[in-house]
XYZ file of C-alpha atoms in Angstrom:
399
model
C -15.071 32.608 -82.083
C -17.382 34.920 -80.124
C -19.492 35.421 -83.230
C -19.504 31.688 -83.909
C -20.568 30.894 -80.350
C -23.301 33.535 -80.405
C -24.690 32.028 -83.613
C -24.762 28.558 -82.066
C -26.430 30.027 -78.976
C -29.062 31.850 -81.053
C -30.012 28.807 -83.134
C -30.169 26.593 -80.056
C -32.345 29.153 -78.266
C -34.856 29.264 -81.112
C -34.889 25.452 -81.333
C -35.014 24.446 -77.675
C -37.271 27.127 -76.165
C -40.359 25.489 -77.736
C -39.197 22.041 -76.642
C -38.700 23.108 -73.021
C -42.143 24.592 -72.351
C -43.801 26.456 -75.230
C -45.125 23.330 -76.963
C -46.482 21.963 -73.677
C -48.211 25.282 -72.956
C -49.674 25.308 -76.469
C -50.855 21.710 -76.048
C -52.717 22.781 -72.930
C -54.630 25.241 -75.122
C -55.363 22.721 -77.890
C -55.962 19.391 -76.159
C -56.050 20.016 -72.419
C -53.433 19.309 -69.782
C -54.525 15.697 -69.120
C -53.420 14.505 -72.566
C -50.220 16.512 -72.926
C -47.759 13.748 -72.093
C -49.114 11.551 -74.894
C -49.903 14.346 -77.377
C -46.344 15.649 -77.080
C -45.088 12.555 -78.878
C -47.666 13.024 -81.635
C -46.656 16.625 -82.226
C -42.908 15.986 -82.152
C -43.055 12.889 -84.376
C -42.780 14.826 -87.686
C -39.635 16.465 -86.360
C -38.002 13.045 -86.057
C -38.235 12.621 -89.828
C -37.021 16.163 -90.417
C -34.037 15.686 -88.113
C -33.172 12.419 -89.814
C -33.344 13.811 -93.342
C -32.321 17.449 -93.284
C -28.905 17.606 -91.597
C -27.025 15.188 -93.914
C -28.717 16.501 -97.067
C -28.056 20.149 -96.295
C -24.544 19.239 -95.139
C -23.825 17.545 -98.475
C -25.309 20.493 -100.369
C -23.157 22.879 -98.349
C -20.008 20.894 -99.142
C -20.785 21.246 -102.872
C -22.206 24.773 -103.076
C -20.293 27.045 -105.455
C -22.263 30.219 -104.806
C -20.333 33.480 -104.779
C -21.577 33.832 -101.184
C -19.572 30.740 -100.246
C -20.520 27.199 -99.319
C -21.503 27.798 -95.666
C -23.127 31.233 -95.414
C -25.908 30.560 -97.934
C -27.248 27.543 -96.046
C -27.005 29.216 -92.664
C -29.310 31.955 -93.975
C -31.704 29.503 -95.646
C -31.902 27.387 -92.496
C -32.564 30.330 -90.192
C -35.337 31.584 -92.493
C -37.059 28.168 -92.505
C -36.671 28.044 -88.732
C -38.535 31.355 -88.420
C -41.342 30.128 -90.685
C -41.799 26.989 -88.589
C -41.966 28.951 -85.337
C -44.536 31.323 -86.838
C -46.688 28.373 -87.922
C -46.507 26.842 -84.444
C -47.541 30.117 -82.829
C -50.632 30.354 -85.030
C -51.482 26.624 -85.072
C -55.078 25.757 -84.267
C -54.659 21.983 -84.285
C -52.178 19.268 -83.342
C -51.523 18.685 -87.045
C -50.476 22.292 -87.686
C -48.393 22.357 -84.525
C -46.587 19.222 -85.703
C -46.129 20.697 -89.184
C -44.543 23.780 -87.643
C -42.143 21.625 -85.608
C -41.267 19.753 -88.803
C -40.176 23.042 -90.416
C -38.347 24.134 -87.266
C -36.265 20.956 -87.323
C -35.485 21.337 -91.037
C -34.396 24.941 -90.568
C -32.324 24.350 -87.450
C -30.585 21.309 -88.925
C -29.865 23.065 -92.225
C -28.285 26.011 -90.426
C -26.325 23.873 -87.975
C -25.077 21.487 -90.677
C -23.250 24.353 -92.364
C -22.325 26.070 -89.109
C -20.865 22.936 -87.476
C -18.432 22.536 -90.365
C -16.685 25.740 -89.253
C -15.237 23.927 -86.224
C -12.961 21.411 -87.999
C -12.266 23.919 -90.796
C -11.042 26.777 -88.602
C -10.139 25.378 -85.162
C -6.846 23.466 -84.725
C -6.883 20.099 -82.964
C -5.165 21.342 -79.788
C -7.916 23.950 -79.201
C -10.980 21.848 -79.985
C -11.512 20.747 -76.393
C -11.793 24.375 -75.294
C -14.042 25.290 -78.208
C -16.225 22.242 -77.619
C -16.543 23.329 -74.002
C -17.604 26.823 -75.063
C -20.177 25.333 -77.438
C -21.566 23.369 -74.505
C -21.840 26.591 -72.533
C -23.669 28.214 -75.451
C -26.227 25.384 -75.396
C -26.616 25.593 -71.618
C -27.223 29.335 -71.750
C -29.751 28.842 -74.551
C -31.645 26.282 -72.474
C -31.699 28.571 -69.448
C -32.822 31.627 -71.364
C -35.438 29.596 -73.243
C -37.007 28.437 -69.975
C -36.660 31.879 -68.386
C -38.217 33.846 -71.244
C -41.229 31.529 -71.449
C -42.303 32.672 -67.972
C -42.951 36.140 -69.388
C -44.193 35.295 -72.884
C -46.629 32.440 -72.171
C -49.577 34.867 -72.307
C -48.982 35.546 -76.017
C -48.362 32.744 -78.505
C -46.485 34.904 -81.014
C -44.116 36.184 -78.346
C -43.730 32.742 -76.811
C -42.518 31.161 -80.055
C -40.866 34.075 -81.899
C -39.086 35.987 -79.137
C -36.330 33.341 -78.826
C -35.568 33.764 -82.556
C -34.852 37.524 -82.567
C -31.143 37.103 -81.735
C -30.563 34.880 -84.781
C -30.195 37.576 -87.495
C -27.929 39.696 -85.274
C -25.635 36.743 -84.595
C -25.548 35.617 -88.222
C -24.701 39.104 -89.537
C -21.835 39.389 -87.044
C -20.572 35.898 -87.874
C -20.549 36.570 -91.605
C -18.297 39.574 -91.074
C -15.638 37.530 -89.279
C -14.566 34.887 -91.808
C -14.091 34.471 -95.536
C -16.290 31.776 -97.021
C -15.095 30.331 -100.307
C -17.067 28.282 -102.844
C -16.811 24.514 -102.691
C -13.920 22.583 -104.188
C -14.345 20.551 -107.341
C -16.451 17.720 -105.904
C -18.818 15.424 -107.802
C -22.289 16.968 -108.265
C -24.966 16.057 -105.742
C -27.422 13.888 -107.655
C -30.760 12.389 -106.632
C -29.146 8.984 -106.195
C -26.719 10.536 -103.706
C -29.550 11.379 -101.313
C -29.607 7.844 -99.953
C -25.818 7.684 -99.782
C -25.821 10.926 -97.818
C -27.253 9.160 -94.795
C -24.649 6.440 -94.723
C -21.189 6.282 -93.260
C -20.091 2.650 -93.379
C -19.454 1.541 -89.776
C -17.225 -1.293 -90.995
C -14.913 1.121 -92.795
C -15.241 3.798 -90.091
C -16.070 1.954 -86.842
C -14.982 4.835 -84.612
C -17.522 7.087 -86.292
C -20.220 4.442 -85.779
C -19.459 3.979 -82.077
C -19.328 7.724 -81.476
C -22.642 8.156 -83.301
C -24.348 5.450 -81.238
C -22.931 6.811 -77.989
C -24.201 10.301 -78.648
C -27.615 9.036 -79.809
C -28.163 7.100 -76.590
C -26.871 9.797 -74.234
C -29.003 12.379 -76.003
C -32.062 10.153 -75.553
C -31.599 10.781 -71.841
C -31.050 14.489 -72.484
C -34.209 14.626 -74.617
C -36.371 13.180 -71.844
C -35.037 15.780 -69.425
C -35.665 18.656 -71.835
C -39.069 17.507 -73.090
C -40.735 16.317 -69.892
C -39.383 18.385 -67.003
C -42.144 21.000 -67.295
C -44.873 18.349 -67.538
C -43.299 16.456 -64.602
C -43.318 19.578 -62.436
C -46.856 20.446 -63.504
C -48.398 16.963 -63.220
C -46.258 14.644 -61.074
C -45.341 17.322 -58.525
C -48.813 18.886 -58.694
C -47.647 22.443 -59.376
C -49.758 24.954 -61.279
C -48.611 26.214 -64.677
C -47.058 29.406 -63.306
C -45.288 27.549 -60.489
C -44.115 24.831 -62.896
C -42.647 27.451 -65.246
C -40.877 29.037 -62.266
C -39.422 25.683 -61.168
C -38.408 25.019 -64.775
C -36.511 28.320 -64.873
C -34.846 27.538 -61.540
C -33.849 24.079 -62.750
C -32.349 25.539 -65.913
C -30.492 28.194 -63.901
C -28.963 25.533 -61.661
C -28.206 23.307 -64.631
C -26.632 26.207 -66.515
C -24.348 27.301 -63.670
C -23.230 23.746 -62.921
C -22.815 22.950 -66.622
C -20.660 26.016 -67.282
C -18.343 25.298 -64.354
C -18.003 21.612 -65.222
C -17.659 22.297 -68.942
C -14.792 24.738 -68.486
C -12.983 22.464 -66.031
C -13.522 19.303 -68.078
C -12.592 20.915 -71.398
C -9.328 22.204 -69.948
C -8.597 18.851 -68.293
C -9.390 16.895 -71.465
C -6.961 19.019 -73.505
C -4.347 18.766 -70.739
C -4.406 14.968 -70.461
C -5.223 14.395 -74.146
C -8.030 11.950 -73.332
C -11.699 12.123 -74.378
C -13.269 8.691 -73.726
C -13.031 8.602 -69.894
C -14.642 12.027 -69.744
C -17.540 10.972 -71.976
C -18.035 7.778 -69.947
C -18.228 9.683 -66.652
C -20.541 12.256 -68.193
C -23.079 9.701 -69.400
C -23.219 8.056 -65.967
C -23.770 11.417 -64.260
C -26.575 12.302 -66.675
C -28.217 8.986 -65.791
C -27.814 9.616 -62.056
C -29.520 12.997 -62.340
C -32.447 11.491 -64.235
C -32.891 8.820 -61.546
C -33.028 11.485 -58.830
C -35.683 13.386 -60.805
C -37.709 10.208 -61.405
C -37.917 9.587 -57.655
C -38.544 13.233 -56.702
C -41.669 14.059 -54.697
C -40.852 17.696 -53.900
C -39.540 20.652 -55.929
C -36.330 20.558 -53.865
C -35.581 16.977 -54.874
C -36.363 17.838 -58.471
C -33.815 20.673 -58.373
C -31.167 18.384 -56.827
C -31.685 15.977 -59.716
C -31.337 18.849 -62.175
C -28.025 19.813 -60.543
C -26.612 16.274 -60.816
C -27.818 16.093 -64.399
C -26.139 19.453 -65.048
C -22.779 18.096 -63.888
C -23.056 15.253 -66.391
C -24.215 17.550 -69.164
C -21.350 19.945 -68.521
C -18.722 17.210 -68.564
C -20.215 15.703 -71.724
C -20.397 18.980 -73.629
C -16.786 19.695 -72.732
C -15.438 16.964 -75.003
C -18.308 15.945 -77.276
C -17.387 17.978 -80.359
C -13.660 17.390 -79.822
C -14.279 13.636 -79.919
C -16.461 13.977 -83.008
C -13.822 15.988 -84.874
C -11.294 13.222 -84.185
C -13.366 10.480 -85.833
C -14.596 12.226 -89.006
C -13.977 9.892 -91.988
C -13.306 12.340 -94.860
C -12.080 15.960 -94.724
C -13.709 16.650 -98.109
C -17.148 15.722 -96.740
C -16.898 17.497 -93.406
C -20.334 19.142 -93.396
C -22.034 16.032 -94.755
C -20.439 13.763 -92.150
C -21.179 16.239 -89.376
C -24.732 16.368 -90.696
C -24.974 12.607 -90.354
C -23.491 12.835 -86.876
C -25.845 15.655 -85.938
C -28.729 13.199 -86.363
C -27.512 11.587 -83.139
C -28.287 14.764 -81.197
C -31.370 16.043 -83.047
C -33.250 12.797 -83.659
C -33.716 12.030 -79.925
C -35.566 15.346 -79.496
C -38.436 13.851 -81.475
C -37.773 10.112 -81.119
C -37.779 10.141 -77.310
C -41.330 11.589 -77.015
C -42.509 9.221 -79.757
C -41.623 6.141 -77.710
C -42.436 7.745 -74.345
C -46.001 6.301 -74.326
C -44.407 2.847 -73.985
C -43.065 3.952 -70.601
C -45.980 6.194 -69.613
C -48.398 3.241 -69.552
C -46.227 1.070 -67.268
C -48.450 0.540 -64.241
C -50.667 3.414 -65.383
C -53.381 2.641 -67.955
C -54.072 6.376 -68.278
C -50.493 6.945 -69.457
C -49.319 9.167 -66.594
C -46.244 7.281 -65.319
C -43.830 10.170 -65.777
C -41.130 8.727 -63.446
C -40.803 5.756 -65.822
C -39.923 8.166 -68.644
C -36.979 9.587 -66.686
C -35.814 6.113 -65.652
C -35.874 5.068 -69.311
C -33.761 8.128 -70.145
C -31.275 7.106 -67.455
C -31.001 3.623 -68.943
C -30.296 5.039 -72.404
C -27.590 7.326 -70.979
C -25.831 4.474 -69.141
C -25.611 2.349 -72.278
C -24.466 5.373 -74.306
C -21.702 6.062 -71.807
C -20.143 2.609 -72.236
C -20.570 2.489 -76.018
C -17.770 5.055 -76.377
C -15.136 2.601 -75.102
C -14.420 0.756 -78.414
C -13.337 4.000 -80.161
C -9.659 3.794 -81.158
C -8.798 7.044 -82.953
C -8.831 9.006 -79.715
C -8.058 7.955 -76.170
């Protein structure tokens, strides 16, 4: 489990470090700081397509792979290699187009690796321990977000370091993980044909309504999470009027606070969720707390208020991460298509990373023709999180 958690941490670090600050810093070099809030959506838009397409396809391929290396390990390696290539392209990009192309590859690689890696949870972890494991996975993500923001303070002077340094842990983690479990080839499933590509993206919500409600809930909550991750540096830099160095420092402080609060709340909530055997009330409370934190940030006029909002958000994030994967594992439709179904579900967490910045200009122009209404972006994220919190209530397979 330590090896598994380190692998999740490493992939998250390589994926989210650019999203937190590196892309915004790079945009300042390419298009100037005044246009960053709008250009961010342009650059991240290709990743929305990649996130939508890659996770289910690579999950289905993993479920059917009969390589002597096993059905999971091969795609973890392929995904991590593509992830590295995308980060390298972003570091060397000389235009918005190339930066967006690099992010497209990063999303393909990260989703391919995570589609195979996520399948290890329902395959190896018994039901009564999934709350604890889900909590630890949430901690892995929180630590990755903190370290991604922290490292950028010291690598922003060099584009190669800024984008590639967060990736260096990946091969170490993967090698350790591969030595801890036996990966067997896929069972005798139907071959994955071209016509199956479309079917890969579909889990019938009428036949599996719990899966559909859980998917929608996560998608909406993660829209709020995406606005926090994508725009906190720009908010500190522009709305609070801090310089780049000071904004990076505040970003690191916010992630430190968020990480500490998230870890404490994740551990407590994961234990409590397993103890009482209930997931839905925890997810509901978590979504509302995420929204509350985003509202505090939207109304912040000082760095101190911004950090208070980050702390409240961190409580919600910690509670949510404590039970998220445990709830998902309870509503999976077919044990023979675990990686594919988890790949479909993973769209709900990866798509908002690119979709949220794409639609952000709709909120940025509210009362601001120049497109600088950053508080409106965080308020929109809060609204998404509130709706996502209540959408979990119709789920029946778990309490």
